[in-house]
mmCIF file of C-alpha atoms in Angstrom:
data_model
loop_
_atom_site.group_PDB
_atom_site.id
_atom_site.type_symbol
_atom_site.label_atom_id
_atom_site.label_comp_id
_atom_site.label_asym_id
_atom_site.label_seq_id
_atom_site.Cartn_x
_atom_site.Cartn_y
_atom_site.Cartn_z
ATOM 1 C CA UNK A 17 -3.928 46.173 -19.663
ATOM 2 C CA UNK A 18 -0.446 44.112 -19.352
ATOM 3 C CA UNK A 19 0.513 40.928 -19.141
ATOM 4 C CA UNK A 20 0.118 39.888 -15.555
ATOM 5 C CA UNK A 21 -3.565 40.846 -15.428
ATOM 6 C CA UNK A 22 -5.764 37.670 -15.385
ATOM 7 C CA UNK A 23 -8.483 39.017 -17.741
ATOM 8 C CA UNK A 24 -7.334 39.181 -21.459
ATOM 9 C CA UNK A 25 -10.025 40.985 -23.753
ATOM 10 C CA UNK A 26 -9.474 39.500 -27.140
ATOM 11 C CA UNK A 27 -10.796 42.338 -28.924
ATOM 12 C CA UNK A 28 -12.085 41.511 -33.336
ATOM 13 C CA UNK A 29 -10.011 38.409 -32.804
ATOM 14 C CA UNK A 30 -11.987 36.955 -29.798
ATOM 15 C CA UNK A 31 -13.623 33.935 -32.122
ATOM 16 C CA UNK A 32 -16.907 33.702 -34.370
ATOM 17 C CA UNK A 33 -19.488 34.251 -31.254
ATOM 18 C CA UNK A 34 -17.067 37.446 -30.285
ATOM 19 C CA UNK A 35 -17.291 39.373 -33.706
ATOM 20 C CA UNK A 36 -21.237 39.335 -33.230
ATOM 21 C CA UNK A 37 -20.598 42.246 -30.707
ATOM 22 C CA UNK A 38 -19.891 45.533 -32.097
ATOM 23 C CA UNK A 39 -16.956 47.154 -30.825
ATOM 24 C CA UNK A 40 -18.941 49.500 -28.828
ATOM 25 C CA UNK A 41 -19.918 46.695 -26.932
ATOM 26 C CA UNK A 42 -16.725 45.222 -26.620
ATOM 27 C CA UNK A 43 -14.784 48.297 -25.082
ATOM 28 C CA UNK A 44 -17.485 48.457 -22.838
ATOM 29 C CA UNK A 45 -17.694 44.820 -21.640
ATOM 30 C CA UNK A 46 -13.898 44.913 -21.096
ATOM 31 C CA UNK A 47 -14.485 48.199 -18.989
ATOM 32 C CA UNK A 48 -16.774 46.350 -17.033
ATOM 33 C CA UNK A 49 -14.774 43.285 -16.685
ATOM 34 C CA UNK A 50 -11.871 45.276 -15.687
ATOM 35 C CA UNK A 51 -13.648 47.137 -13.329
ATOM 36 C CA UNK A 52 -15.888 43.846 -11.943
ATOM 37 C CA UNK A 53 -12.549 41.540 -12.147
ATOM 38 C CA UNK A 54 -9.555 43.703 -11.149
ATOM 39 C CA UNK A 55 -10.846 46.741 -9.334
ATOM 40 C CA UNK A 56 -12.908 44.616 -7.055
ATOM 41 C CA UNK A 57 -15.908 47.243 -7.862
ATOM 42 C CA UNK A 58 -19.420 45.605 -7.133
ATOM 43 C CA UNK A 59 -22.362 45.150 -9.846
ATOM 44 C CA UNK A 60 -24.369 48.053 -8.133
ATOM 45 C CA UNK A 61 -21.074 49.975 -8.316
ATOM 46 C CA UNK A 62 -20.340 49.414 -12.222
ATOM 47 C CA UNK A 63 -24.422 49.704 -12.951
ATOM 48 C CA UNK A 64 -24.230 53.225 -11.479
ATOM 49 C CA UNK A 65 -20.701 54.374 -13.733
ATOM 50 C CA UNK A 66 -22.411 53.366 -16.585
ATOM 51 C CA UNK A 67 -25.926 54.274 -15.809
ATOM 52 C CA UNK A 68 -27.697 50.807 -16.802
ATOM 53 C CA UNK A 69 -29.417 48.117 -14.390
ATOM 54 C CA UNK A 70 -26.795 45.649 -12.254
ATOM 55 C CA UNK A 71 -28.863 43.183 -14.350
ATOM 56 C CA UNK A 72 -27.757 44.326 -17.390
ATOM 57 C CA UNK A 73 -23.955 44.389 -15.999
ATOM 58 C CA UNK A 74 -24.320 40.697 -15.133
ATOM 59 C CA UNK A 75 -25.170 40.055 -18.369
ATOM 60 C CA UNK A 76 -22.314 41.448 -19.825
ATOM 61 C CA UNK A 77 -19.815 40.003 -17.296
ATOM 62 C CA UNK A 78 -21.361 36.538 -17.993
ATOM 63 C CA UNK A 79 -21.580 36.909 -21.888
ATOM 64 C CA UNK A 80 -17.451 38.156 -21.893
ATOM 65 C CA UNK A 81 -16.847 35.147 -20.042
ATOM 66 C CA UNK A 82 -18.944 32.720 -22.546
ATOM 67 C CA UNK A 83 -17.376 34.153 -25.681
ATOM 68 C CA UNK A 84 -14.066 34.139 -24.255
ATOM 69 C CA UNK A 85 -13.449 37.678 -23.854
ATOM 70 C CA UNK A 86 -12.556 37.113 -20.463
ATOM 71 C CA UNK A 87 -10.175 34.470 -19.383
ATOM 72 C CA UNK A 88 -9.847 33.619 -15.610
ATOM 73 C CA UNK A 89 -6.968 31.678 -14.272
ATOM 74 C CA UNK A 90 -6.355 30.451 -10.902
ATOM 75 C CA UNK A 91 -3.379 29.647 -9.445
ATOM 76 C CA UNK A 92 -2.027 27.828 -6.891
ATOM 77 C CA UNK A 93 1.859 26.577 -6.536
ATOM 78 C CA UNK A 94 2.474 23.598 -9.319
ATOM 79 C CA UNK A 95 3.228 21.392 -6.339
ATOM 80 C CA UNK A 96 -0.675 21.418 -5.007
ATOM 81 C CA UNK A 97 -2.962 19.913 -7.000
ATOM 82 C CA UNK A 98 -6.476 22.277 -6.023
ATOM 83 C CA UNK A 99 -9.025 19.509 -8.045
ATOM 84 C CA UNK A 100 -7.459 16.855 -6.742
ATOM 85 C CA UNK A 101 -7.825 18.715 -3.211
ATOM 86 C CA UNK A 102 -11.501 19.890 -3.341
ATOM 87 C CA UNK A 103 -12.536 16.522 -4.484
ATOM 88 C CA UNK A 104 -11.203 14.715 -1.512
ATOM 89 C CA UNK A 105 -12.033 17.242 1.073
ATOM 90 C CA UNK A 106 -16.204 16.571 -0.327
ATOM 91 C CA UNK A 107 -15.342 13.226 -0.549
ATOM 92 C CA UNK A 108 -14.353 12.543 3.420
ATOM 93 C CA UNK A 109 -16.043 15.276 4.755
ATOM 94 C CA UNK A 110 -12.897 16.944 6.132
ATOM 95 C CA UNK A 111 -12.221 20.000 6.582
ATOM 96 C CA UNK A 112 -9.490 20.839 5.116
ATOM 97 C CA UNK A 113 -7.484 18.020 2.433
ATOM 98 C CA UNK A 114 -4.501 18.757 0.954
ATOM 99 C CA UNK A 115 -2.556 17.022 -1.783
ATOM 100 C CA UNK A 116 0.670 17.596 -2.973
ATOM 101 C CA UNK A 117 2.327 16.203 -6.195
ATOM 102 C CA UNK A 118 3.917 13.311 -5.717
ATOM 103 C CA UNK A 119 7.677 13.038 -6.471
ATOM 104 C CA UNK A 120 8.404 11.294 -10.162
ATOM 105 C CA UNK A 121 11.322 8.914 -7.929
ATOM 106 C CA UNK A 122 9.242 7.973 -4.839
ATOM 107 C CA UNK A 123 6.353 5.746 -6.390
ATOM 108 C CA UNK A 124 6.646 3.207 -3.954
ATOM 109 C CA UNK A 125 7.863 5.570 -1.030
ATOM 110 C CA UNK A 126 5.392 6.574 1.774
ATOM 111 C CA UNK A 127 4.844 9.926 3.172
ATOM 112 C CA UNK A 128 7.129 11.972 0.835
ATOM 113 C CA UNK A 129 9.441 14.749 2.627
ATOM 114 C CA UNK A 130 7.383 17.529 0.802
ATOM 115 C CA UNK A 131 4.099 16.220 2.855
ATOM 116 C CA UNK A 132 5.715 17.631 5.766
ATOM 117 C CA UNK A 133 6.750 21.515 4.301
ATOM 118 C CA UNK A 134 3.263 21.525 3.112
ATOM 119 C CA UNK A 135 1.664 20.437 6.416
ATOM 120 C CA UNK A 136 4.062 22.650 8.464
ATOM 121 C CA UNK A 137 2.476 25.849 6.126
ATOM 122 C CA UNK A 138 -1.159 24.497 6.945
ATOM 123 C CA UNK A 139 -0.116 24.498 10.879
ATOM 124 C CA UNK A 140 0.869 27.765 10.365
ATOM 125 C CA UNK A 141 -2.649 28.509 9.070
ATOM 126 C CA UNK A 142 -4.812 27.115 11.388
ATOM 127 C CA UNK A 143 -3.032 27.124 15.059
ATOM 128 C CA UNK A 144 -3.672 30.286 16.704
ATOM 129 C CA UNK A 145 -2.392 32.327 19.846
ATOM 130 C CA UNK A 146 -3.059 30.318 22.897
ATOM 131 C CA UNK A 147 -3.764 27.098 21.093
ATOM 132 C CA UNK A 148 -2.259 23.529 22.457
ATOM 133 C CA UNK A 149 -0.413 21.380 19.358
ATOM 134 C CA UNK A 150 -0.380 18.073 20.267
ATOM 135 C CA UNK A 151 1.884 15.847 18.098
ATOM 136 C CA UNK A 152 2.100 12.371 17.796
ATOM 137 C CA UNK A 153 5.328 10.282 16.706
ATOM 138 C CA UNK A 154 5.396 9.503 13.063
ATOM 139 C CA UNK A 155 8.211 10.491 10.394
ATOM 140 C CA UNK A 156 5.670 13.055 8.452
ATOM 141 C CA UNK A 157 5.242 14.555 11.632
ATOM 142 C CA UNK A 158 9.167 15.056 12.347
ATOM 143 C CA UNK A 159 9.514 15.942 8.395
ATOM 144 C CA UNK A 160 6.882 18.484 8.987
ATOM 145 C CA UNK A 161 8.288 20.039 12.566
ATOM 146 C CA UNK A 162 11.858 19.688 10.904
ATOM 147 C CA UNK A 163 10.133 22.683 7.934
ATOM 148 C CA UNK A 164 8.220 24.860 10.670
ATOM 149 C CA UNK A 165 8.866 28.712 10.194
ATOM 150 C CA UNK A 166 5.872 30.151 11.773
ATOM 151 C CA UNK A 167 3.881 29.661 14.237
ATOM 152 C CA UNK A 168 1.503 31.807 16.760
ATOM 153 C CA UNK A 169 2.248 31.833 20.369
ATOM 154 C CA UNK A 170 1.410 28.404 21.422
ATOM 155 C CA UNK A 171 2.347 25.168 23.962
ATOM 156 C CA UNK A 172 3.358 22.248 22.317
ATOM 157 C CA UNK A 173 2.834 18.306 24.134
ATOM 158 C CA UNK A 174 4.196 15.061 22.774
ATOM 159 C CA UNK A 175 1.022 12.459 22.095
ATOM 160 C CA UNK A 176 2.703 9.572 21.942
ATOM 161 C CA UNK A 177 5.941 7.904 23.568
ATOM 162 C CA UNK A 178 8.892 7.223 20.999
ATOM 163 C CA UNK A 179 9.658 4.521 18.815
ATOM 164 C CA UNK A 180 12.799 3.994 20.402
ATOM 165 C CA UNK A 181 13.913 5.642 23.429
ATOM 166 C CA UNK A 182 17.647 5.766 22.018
ATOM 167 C CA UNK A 183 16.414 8.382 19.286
ATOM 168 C CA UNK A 184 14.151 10.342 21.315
ATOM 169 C CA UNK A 185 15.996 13.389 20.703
ATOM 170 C CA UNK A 186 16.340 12.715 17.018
ATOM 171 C CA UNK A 187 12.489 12.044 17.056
ATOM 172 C CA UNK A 188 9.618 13.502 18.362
ATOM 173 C CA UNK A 189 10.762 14.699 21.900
ATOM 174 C CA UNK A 190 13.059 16.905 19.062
ATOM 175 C CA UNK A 191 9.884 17.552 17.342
ATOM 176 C CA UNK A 192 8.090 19.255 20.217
ATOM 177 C CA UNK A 193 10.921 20.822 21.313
ATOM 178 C CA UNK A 194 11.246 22.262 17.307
ATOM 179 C CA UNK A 195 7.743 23.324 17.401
ATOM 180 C CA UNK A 196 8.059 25.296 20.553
ATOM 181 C CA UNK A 197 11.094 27.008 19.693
ATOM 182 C CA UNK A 198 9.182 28.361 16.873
ATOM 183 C CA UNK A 199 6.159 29.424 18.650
ATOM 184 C CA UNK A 200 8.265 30.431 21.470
ATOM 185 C CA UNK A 201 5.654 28.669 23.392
ATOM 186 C CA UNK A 202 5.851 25.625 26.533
ATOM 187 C CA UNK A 203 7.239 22.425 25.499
ATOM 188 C CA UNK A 204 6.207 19.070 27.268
ATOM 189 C CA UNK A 205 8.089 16.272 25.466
ATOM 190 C CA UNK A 206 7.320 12.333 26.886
ATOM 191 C CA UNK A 207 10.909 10.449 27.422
ATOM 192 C CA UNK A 208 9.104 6.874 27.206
ATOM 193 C CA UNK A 209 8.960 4.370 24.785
ATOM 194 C CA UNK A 210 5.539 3.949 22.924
ATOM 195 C CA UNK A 211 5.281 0.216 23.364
ATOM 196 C CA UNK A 212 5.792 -1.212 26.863
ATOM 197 C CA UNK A 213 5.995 -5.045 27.520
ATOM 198 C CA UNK A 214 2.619 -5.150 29.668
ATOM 199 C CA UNK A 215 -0.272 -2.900 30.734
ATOM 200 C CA UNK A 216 1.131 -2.440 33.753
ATOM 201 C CA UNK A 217 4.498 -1.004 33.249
ATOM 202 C CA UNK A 218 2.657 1.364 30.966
ATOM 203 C CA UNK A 219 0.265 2.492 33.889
ATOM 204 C CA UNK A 220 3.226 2.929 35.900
ATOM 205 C CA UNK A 221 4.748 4.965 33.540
ATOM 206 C CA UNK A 222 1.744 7.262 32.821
ATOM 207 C CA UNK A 223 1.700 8.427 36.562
ATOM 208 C CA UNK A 224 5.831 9.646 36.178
ATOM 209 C CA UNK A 225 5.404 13.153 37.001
ATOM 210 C CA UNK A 226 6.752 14.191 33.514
ATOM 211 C CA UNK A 227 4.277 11.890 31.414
ATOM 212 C CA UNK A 228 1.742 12.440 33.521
ATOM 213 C CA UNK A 229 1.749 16.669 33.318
ATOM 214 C CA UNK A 230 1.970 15.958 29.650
ATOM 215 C CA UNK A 231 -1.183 14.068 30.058
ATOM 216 C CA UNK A 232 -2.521 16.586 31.717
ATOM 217 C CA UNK A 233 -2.676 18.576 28.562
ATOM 218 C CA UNK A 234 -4.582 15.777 26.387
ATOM 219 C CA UNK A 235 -7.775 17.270 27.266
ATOM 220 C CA UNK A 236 -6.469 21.377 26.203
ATOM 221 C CA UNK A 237 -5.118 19.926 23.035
ATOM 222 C CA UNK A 238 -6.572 21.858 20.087
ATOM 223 C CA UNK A 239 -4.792 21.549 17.105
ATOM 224 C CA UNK A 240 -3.047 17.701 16.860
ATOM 225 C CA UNK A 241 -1.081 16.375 14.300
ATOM 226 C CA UNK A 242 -0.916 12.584 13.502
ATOM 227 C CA UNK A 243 0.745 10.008 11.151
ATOM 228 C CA UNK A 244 -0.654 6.783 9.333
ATOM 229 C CA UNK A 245 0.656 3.487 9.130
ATOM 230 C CA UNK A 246 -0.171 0.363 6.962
ATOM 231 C CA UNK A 247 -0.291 -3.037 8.881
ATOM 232 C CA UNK A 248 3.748 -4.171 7.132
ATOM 233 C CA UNK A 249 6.610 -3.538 7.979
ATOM 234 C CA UNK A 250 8.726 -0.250 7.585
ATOM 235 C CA UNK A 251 5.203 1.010 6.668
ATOM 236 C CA UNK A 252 3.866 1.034 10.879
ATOM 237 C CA UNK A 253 5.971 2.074 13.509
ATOM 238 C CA UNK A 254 3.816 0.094 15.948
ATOM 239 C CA UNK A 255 4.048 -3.146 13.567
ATOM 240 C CA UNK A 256 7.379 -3.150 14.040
ATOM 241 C CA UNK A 257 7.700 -2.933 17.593
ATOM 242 C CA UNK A 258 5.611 -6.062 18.108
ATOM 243 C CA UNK A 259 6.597 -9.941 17.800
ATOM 244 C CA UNK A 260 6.130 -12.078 14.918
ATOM 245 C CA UNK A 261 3.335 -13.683 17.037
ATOM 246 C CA UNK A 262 1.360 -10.284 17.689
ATOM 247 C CA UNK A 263 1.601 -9.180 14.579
ATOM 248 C CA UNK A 264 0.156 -12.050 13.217
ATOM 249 C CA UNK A 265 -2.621 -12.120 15.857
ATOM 250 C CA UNK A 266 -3.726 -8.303 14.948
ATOM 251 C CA UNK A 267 -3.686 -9.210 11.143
ATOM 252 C CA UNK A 268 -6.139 -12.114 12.219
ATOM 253 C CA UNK A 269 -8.479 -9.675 13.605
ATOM 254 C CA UNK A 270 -8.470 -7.799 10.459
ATOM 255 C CA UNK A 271 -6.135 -4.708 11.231
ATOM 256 C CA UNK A 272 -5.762 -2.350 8.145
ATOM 257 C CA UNK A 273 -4.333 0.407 9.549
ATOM 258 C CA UNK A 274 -2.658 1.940 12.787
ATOM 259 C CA UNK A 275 -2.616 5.446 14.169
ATOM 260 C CA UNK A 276 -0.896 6.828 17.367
ATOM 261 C CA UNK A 277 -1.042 3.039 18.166
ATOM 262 C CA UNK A 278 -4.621 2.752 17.610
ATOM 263 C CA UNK A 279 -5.577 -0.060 15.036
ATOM 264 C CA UNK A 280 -8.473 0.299 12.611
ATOM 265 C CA UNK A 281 -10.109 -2.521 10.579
ATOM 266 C CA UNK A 282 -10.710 -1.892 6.733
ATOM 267 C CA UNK A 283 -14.116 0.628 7.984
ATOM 268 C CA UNK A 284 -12.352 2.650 10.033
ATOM 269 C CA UNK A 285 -13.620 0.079 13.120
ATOM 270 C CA UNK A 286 -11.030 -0.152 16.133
ATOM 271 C CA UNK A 287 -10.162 -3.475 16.895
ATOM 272 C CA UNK A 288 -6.975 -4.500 19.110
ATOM 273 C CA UNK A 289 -7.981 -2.469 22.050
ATOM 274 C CA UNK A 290 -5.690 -4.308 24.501
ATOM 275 C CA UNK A 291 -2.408 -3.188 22.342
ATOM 276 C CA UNK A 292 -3.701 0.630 23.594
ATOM 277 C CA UNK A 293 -3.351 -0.115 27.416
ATOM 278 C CA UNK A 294 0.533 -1.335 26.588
ATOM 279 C CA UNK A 295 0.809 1.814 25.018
ATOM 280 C CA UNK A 296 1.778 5.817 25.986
ATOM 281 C CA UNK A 297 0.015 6.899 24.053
ATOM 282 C CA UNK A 298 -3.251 9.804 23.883
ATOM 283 C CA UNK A 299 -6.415 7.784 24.094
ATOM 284 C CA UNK A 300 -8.518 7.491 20.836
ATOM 285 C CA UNK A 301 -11.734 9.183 23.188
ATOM 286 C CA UNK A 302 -9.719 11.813 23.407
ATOM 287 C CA UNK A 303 -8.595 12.444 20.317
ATOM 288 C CA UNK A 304 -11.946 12.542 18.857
ATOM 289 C CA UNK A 305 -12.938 15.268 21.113
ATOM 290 C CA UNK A 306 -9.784 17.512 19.469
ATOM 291 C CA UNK A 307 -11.198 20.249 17.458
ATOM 292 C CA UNK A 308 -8.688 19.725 14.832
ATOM 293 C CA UNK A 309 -6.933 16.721 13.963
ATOM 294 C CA UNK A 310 -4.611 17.185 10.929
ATOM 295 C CA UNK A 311 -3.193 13.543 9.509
ATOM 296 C CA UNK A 312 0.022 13.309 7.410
ATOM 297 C CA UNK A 313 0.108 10.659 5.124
ATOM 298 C CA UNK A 314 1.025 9.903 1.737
ATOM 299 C CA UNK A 315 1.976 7.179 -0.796
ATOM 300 C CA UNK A 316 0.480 4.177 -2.556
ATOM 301 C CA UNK A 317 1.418 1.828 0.329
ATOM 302 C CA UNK A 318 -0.315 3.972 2.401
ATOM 303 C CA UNK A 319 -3.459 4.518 0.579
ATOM 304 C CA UNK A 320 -5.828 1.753 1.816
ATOM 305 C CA UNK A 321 -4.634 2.682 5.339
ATOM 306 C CA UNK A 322 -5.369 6.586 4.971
ATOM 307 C CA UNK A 323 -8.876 5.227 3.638
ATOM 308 C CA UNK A 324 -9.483 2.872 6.914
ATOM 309 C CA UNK A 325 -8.378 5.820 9.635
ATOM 310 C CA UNK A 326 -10.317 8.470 7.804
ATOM 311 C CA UNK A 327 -14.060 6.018 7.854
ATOM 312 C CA UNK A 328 -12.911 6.273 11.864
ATOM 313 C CA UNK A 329 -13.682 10.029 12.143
ATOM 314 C CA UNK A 330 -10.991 10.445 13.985
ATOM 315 C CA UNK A 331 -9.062 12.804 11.535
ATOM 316 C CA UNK A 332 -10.630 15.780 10.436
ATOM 317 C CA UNK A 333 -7.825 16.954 7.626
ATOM 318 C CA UNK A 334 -5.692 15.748 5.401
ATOM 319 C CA UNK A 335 -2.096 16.143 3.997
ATOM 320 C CA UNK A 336 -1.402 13.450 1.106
ATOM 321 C CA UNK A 337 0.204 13.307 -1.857
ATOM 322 C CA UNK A 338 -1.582 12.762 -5.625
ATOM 323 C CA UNK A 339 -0.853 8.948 -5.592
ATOM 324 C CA UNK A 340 -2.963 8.203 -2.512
ATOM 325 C CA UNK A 341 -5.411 10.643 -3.104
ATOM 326 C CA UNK A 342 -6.299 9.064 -7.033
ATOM 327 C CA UNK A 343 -6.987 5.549 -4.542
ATOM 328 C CA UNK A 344 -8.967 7.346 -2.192
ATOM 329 C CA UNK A 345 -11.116 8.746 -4.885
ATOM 330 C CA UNK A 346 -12.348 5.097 -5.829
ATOM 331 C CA UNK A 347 -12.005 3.077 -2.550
ATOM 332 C CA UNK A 348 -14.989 1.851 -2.337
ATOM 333 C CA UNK A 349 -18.557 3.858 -1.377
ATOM 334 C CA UNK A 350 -18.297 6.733 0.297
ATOM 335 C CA UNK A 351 -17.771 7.463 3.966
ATOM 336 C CA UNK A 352 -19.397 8.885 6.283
ATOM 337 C CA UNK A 353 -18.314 12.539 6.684
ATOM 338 C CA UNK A 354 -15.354 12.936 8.978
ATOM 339 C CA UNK A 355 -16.832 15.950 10.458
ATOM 340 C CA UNK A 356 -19.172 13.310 11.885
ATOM 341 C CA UNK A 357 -17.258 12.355 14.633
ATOM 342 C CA UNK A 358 -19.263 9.986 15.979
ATOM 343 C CA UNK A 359 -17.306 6.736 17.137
ATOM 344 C CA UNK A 360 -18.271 4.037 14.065
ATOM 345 C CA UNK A 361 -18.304 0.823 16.858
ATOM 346 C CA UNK A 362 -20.872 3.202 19.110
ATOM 347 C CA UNK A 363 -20.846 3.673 22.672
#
């Protein structure tokens, strides 16, 4: 047995409990070990080598592993933190959460670059040949197109307008067109701001025969991928697009939290509608009818926020770094499962 085998047998020097085992019954647990751990060989299968019950060869197995003759490790890369993970994916109900270690120099920073290689990796996992990836603007979601190596076969539409028309290609029209030149798969990009001065002009816009064929692909979306905002500034994208006056009036109404221009109370309740029908922008309906909805979002600023848009059910996986997740862990009583995608304000 060498070194790079996850099952040491410690042998006479295994501890008190160990040296109660002869050594015939040491070189025989550790043959059974090695056989159960490393060569993949079933109970039945080892029972049968050594002609003795399966029951007696789960005995064994579970006595090495009490007295510490066998030592399993698992490993995953030192940036993911797997406890940290498991505890928020139970905790949500997702399906899949994430969390990454946050950097020692970005305390105060949200959504730190590494959220984005990490959530690129997880696209790469979970879109499949033929699937629509719908992204919405957010800088996780450019960080995260910006790291994409691999992806299946796939077409690609925008969600969401720009924040500002002047950096579309620097943005998210460059995101789509990123993620499609990896998939080698359609891209539909939307050249339009996010925020338009009045429902109208945004109505108008929507029936532009380039936004409006990328509309057309809201409803095949199957895979999406969304950013988080806090209601503050530098923290919201849609925040800071608005007037000193509306931003004050949605913080009046309780606003905690804004996604893909959607804004969510502290419970994960939408409130603002009217902001939506200014907006380009996929429609929240919609979005909870996308089979998987992946949200990037990290940082202590961010925390409560993540909390608020994961109550919605809107989301049903997570990226986020340690920081957010250790607030997540104790904000408040637990949701209701995101998997439950039920809309919280009802019909």
């Amino acid at each position: 047995m060498n070194s790079s085998e996850e099952i040491a047998v410690s042998g006479m020097s295994a501890g008190r409990s160990a040296m109660r085992m002869g050594p015939a019954e040491l070189v025989q647990a550790a043959a059974m070990a090695r056989r159960f751990y490393l060569e993949g060989k079933s109970k039945i299968q080892i029972a049968e080598e050594f002609g003795v019950s399966r029951f007696k060869v789960a005995r064994v197995l579970e006595t090495a592993l009490e007295r510490d003759l066998v030592r399993i490790e698992i490993r995953v890369p030192a940036e993911l933190d797997a406890e940290r993970s498991d505890a928020l994916r139970a905790r949500y109900g997702l399906r899949h959460a994430v969390v990454v270690e946050s950097p020692a120099d970005a305390e105060e920073s949200p959504d730190p670059e590494n959220l984005g290689e990490v959530a690129a990796d997880l696209l790469g996992e979970l879109v499949a040949e033929g699937d629509v990836l719908g992204l919405a603007w957010g800088r996780s979601t450019i960080h995260m197109a910006a790291a994409l190596d691999r992806l299946p076969p796939c077409t690609v539409v925008q969600l969401t307008g720009v924040y500002d028309a002047g950096t579309a290609e620097r943005g998210s029209v460059e995101a789509v067109r990123r993620a499609a030149q990896v998939s080698g798969g359609d891209a539909h990009p939307i050249y339009a701001p996010m925020l338009l001065p009045d429902a109208a002009t945004a109505a108008a816009l929507r029936n532009q025969t380039g936004i409006a064929r990328a509309f057309e692909y809201f409803d095949k979306v199957t895979v999406a991928c969304v950013s988080i905002g806090s209601w503050e500034a530098g923290i919201s994208t849609v925040h800071d697009m608005l007037t000193e006056e509306e931003r004050s009036h949605y913080a009046s109404l309780g606003v905690a939290a804004e996604m893909s221009a959607h804004l969510f109370d502290a419970e994960g309740r939408r409130i603002g509608r009217d902001l939506g029908e200014r907006c380009i922008t996929v429609e929240a309906d919609r979005l909870r009818r996308i089979p998987e909805v992946v949200a990037i979002a990290g940082g202590q600023r961010k925390a409560a926020a993540i909390d608020a848009v994961l109550r919605s059910g809107l989301v049903t996986s997570l990226v986020t770094d340690t920081s957010a997740a250790d607030y997540l862990m104790a904000a408040g009583p637990a949701p209701r499962p995101a998997l439950d995608r039920a809309d919280p304000d009802g019909p």
